[in-house]
Amino acid sequence: MSEVQTVDNMVTIKIDGIDYQAKEGEYILNAARANDIFIPAICYLTRCSPTLACRICLVEADGKQVYACNAKVKEGMEVVVDTPNILEERRAIMEVYDVNHPLQCGVCDKSGECELQNYTLELGVDSQSYMIPDTKRESVNWSSILHYDPALCIVCERCTTVCKDMIGDAAITTVKRGGAELDKGYKDSMPKDAYSMWNKLQKSVIAPSNGTEHTNCSDCGECIAVCPVGALASRDFVYTSNAWDLKRIPAVAAHSSDGAQIYYEVRPTSIEDRTEKIFRITNEWSYVSLDGSARFAYDFQNTTATKDKAAFDAAIEAFKKADTVRFNAMITNEEAAMLQTLKEKMGVKLYNPEVRAFQKFLNHYEAASGNSLWTTDTDAMMKKSDFVISIGAALRNDSPAMKYAFNNIQKLNKGAGLYFHPVGDTLIPSFGKNVVAFNHKVGLEEAALYLVLDLFADKALLPEDVKEYIASFAKSETKTVKEKEVKTVKELVLNEETGEEEEVSKKVTEMVEKEITITTNGLVALLGGDASKFDDVFAKMMKKKENFSMMLGEDLYYHEKAENIAKLVALVEATCPIDVVMTPPKSNALGVALICDLDDAQSGYTVGYNENGDFRLSALGSGDLDMPAMNQQEGTLCSITKRVLPTNAAVEYAGHELNDLMKELVDAPALTIDWTAMLPTDRGFKAVNFDSLPNSFTNDGVDNRGYTLDTSNVETELPEVVKFDENAVLDGEIAYRCNPARQFNDFTAKSHEIFETFALYASKEKAESLGNKVEVVFDNGSITLDVVVDDKITGDIVKVSDFKAAEGVYDLFGESRYTKVTLRKV
Ligand code: SF4
Ligand code: SF4
Ligand code: FES
């Protein structure tokens, strides 16, 4: 009898005669991996659709040959991993991959971590049975980042698959190439799967899907990460390092709040210069996908630091006389706890406009919902959600993790999506045919939430006044329509036999005018949607949908009506089957929001930490006292997935740290990481030492890094929400505080593989009307910026970058992400 216990949603299968538990509906390959069983597989990517490009994952299931990456487990299924026929197919596949593969392993970037090398050895390929004339294929640069060498490409399609299913850009595709035809004799003489794979391989190559030589994509580099061979690399990395020379430092991506797992890969700079340098970032790409800032903004360390005694003493004096410490989200939890201690012991104000609005929003949400934090996360959504709503975020720019989840839900979960945002983005509707994008006026975010209540709430649970308010938007109108009507008419017809007229009935179709009453949803129309078609479209979107989630973004935190919005979110959670996730704006905004009692304004003498101030601590190497950058520090960061994640120092730092100042100013422990176990447990942290924090994923992709914040849920009354003002919308020239997708802060700006400039970004038409440079005039100041085209946005709203602290863009925008401006051509 099997010793394996059956649990809900699990089935028992046999692999090579042994019983294992597997998730119902799971592919055989994933079930095997979760149970530590190896099945060869090249083209399949966990979290993406199977493409059957490589065919090497052949196994026998219940007596039939199937592809393990594409066949689902069933109760009682018996799987055999290796049969003589399968072993023959696999070996032939590897031999084919090796035909004409350039013999440059000695210098290839991938050598040592190449799956072609590994599988060739694993499957015992020690001779070659096949041959074909080669065709010259030239290397190309697809973008400022991407380098493609088609001669090394095995057309496994992992790059195209990840770009479409995970990233959402679908920027590369398989195209035809003029490879030689296979010798006809191979069709009969070689194993059939190997033949089909080879036939396709000879005909294909990868290229930008826009038909040009350049990708015009978000340059995330995820295609590089998943490439099993050396065909894709960053232009900067090609021929610089061998995999075996690089040391991996596990860390957390520092710039966005996604908390993505990364490895800084370091080695000495050169034979002469033994200083360790970061050469690249890699990731556990089966479980996590990076954005461009996480992968390429890595060389932001402070190289100018020394232990400057005079500067240190001046910093102590500055803190002693400081009224305010101004800082941002690029700070670890431990440092945030230090600043909070300074507030408690020395009475300084803590000013952090990047986080304060988010913190207030969280407080409103907690008061209204009883939940201390949001109820789902991006990982959980990708696993089960099949209907996703996004409100208040420029998804492509604000949160790569949210963008990937929104897209992945469409592609993998046969999902549907509603996207509400004032700035049109042509990429979002391309994620799936069941995505509807509302480009509404600035200020109507509450209307979007009322529409969500209208569409999804159990009306019996909604307060009467809310129900009536929503019903008041229903618009009935009487219309005159022309309709076909079939009528029976009688006519007299001459009977030729009898010569007499006879009455016969005949059906005729006539167009008649009719008055009908149509009811449409006024909220849909108000939000810029097509109300006449929406009911049908929505009914189609809802077919077979069971798991609903809603993403909320930074626009809502900076909204004039943020409190009412937070209450509406709580009402959605209480009355709709919808789980919610919120984007912490940038880096460790969640950690700061939980740990620090932030103030609404700064005043008096100010110490700036990576921000403007009378005295500046700076990890950028440009302040009055140097500090370590995030890639030079140990500590923890909180993520959108509500986890507390450990990050490590990749490169050396020789200067002072914040904790050195703390030891002089207040009672502080010896090391920065001594603060990890002292993080506030009443805010969800755990008293765990830094060195005890785990830092890995399980084989089936469960994130075990650090720990999950404790959250509380208190029973509350339904919140009292108020009506919104339809007329309180912004019209005219509008600026939106929003960065290009790979820029988040001064540290991304400093990194040499991030190219987006600090500028005003506009749609093509708008940019043409503005010229090359404009002065953006706000109520309280102005800034002159270059105009750059973002060809994925539509409409007239312009995006103004905020990633350089010294430019003071937060101060120009004040308590909103949108503001009316005057744009003057320069
Ligand atoms: S470039 Fe790499 S990932 Fe893309 S098809 Fe070729 S081998 Fe596969
Ligand atoms: S860099 Fe990212 S967006 Fe561009 S082609 Fe590669 S995977 Fe797609
Ligand atoms: S991994 Fe299954 S066909 Fe490639």
XYZ file of N, CA, C and O in Angstrom, residues 38 44 83 130 158 178 216 219 236 301 312 345 360 376 434 437 459 524 625 672 682 687 702 739 799 820 826:
108
model
N 14.168 14.209 -12.042
C 14.696 14.894 -13.219
C 14.120 14.311 -14.504
O 14.207 13.106 -14.748
N 10.629 24.267 -22.225
C 9.557 24.624 -21.305
C 10.007 25.625 -20.242
O 11.071 25.474 -19.657
N 12.462 5.073 -21.549
C 12.269 3.774 -22.208
C 13.330 3.735 -23.313
O 13.860 4.793 -23.690
N 24.452 12.904 -37.794
C 23.724 13.706 -38.780
C 24.601 14.834 -39.310
O 25.514 15.305 -38.624
N 12.422 29.832 -26.032
C 12.211 30.311 -24.660
C 12.130 31.834 -24.628
O 11.340 32.406 -23.880
N 16.856 31.025 -44.448
C 17.125 30.164 -45.606
C 18.074 29.032 -45.287
O 19.119 28.900 -45.927
N 12.559 47.796 -29.865
C 11.716 48.816 -29.247
C 10.898 48.229 -28.085
O 9.689 48.403 -27.985
N 13.382 46.337 -22.743
C 14.774 46.014 -22.421
C 14.918 45.416 -21.015
O 15.771 45.834 -20.230
N 26.889 44.602 -23.308
C 27.952 44.978 -22.386
C 28.704 43.765 -21.843
O 29.877 43.847 -21.502
N 27.163 51.484 -6.862
C 27.824 51.547 -5.566
C 28.572 52.868 -5.375
O 28.947 53.504 -6.339
N 32.480 62.928 9.378
C 31.688 62.173 10.357
C 31.303 63.083 11.525
O 30.139 63.123 11.955
N 14.015 59.325 20.115
C 14.949 59.770 21.164
C 15.379 61.221 21.021
O 15.758 61.849 21.994
N -0.321 56.959 4.533
C -1.645 57.463 4.946
C -2.736 56.611 4.317
O -3.744 56.293 4.949
N -4.013 39.956 -1.224
C -3.362 38.975 -2.097
C -1.993 39.518 -2.492
O -1.555 40.543 -1.978
N -9.464 39.723 -24.115
C -10.477 40.062 -23.122
C -10.028 41.171 -22.177
O -10.378 41.185 -21.001
N -9.590 48.554 -21.789
C -8.879 49.669 -21.156
C -9.768 50.906 -21.157
O -10.314 51.275 -22.190
N -25.206 42.585 -4.337
C -25.985 43.802 -4.037
C -26.682 43.702 -2.672
O -26.942 44.723 -2.029
N -19.852 53.581 -17.107
C -18.989 53.171 -18.222
C -18.759 54.361 -19.143
O -17.619 54.664 -19.529
N 28.611 63.549 3.792
C 29.175 62.314 4.367
C 28.722 61.136 3.506
O 27.533 61.013 3.199
N 24.757 46.885 11.815
C 23.478 47.231 11.178
C 22.499 46.058 11.260
O 21.319 46.224 11.574
N 4.917 44.695 16.420
C 3.521 45.155 16.371
C 3.145 45.668 14.981
O 1.991 45.978 14.726
N 10.846 38.727 15.274
C 12.140 38.903 15.958
C 13.105 37.805 15.506
O 13.415 36.878 16.247
N 7.961 27.728 -4.649
C 7.442 28.449 -3.478
C 8.559 29.346 -2.939
O 9.689 28.901 -2.736
N 7.918 57.917 -14.212
C 9.244 57.664 -14.767
C 9.201 56.728 -15.969
O 8.297 55.910 -16.082
N 4.250 62.913 -19.368
C 4.844 62.304 -18.170
C 6.120 63.063 -17.801
O 6.998 63.233 -18.650
N -2.186 70.496 -13.264
C -2.297 71.335 -14.467
C -1.008 72.125 -14.621
O -0.475 72.637 -13.624
N 10.764 75.794 -25.599
C 12.020 76.508 -25.347
C 12.804 76.524 -26.649
O 13.024 75.479 -27.237
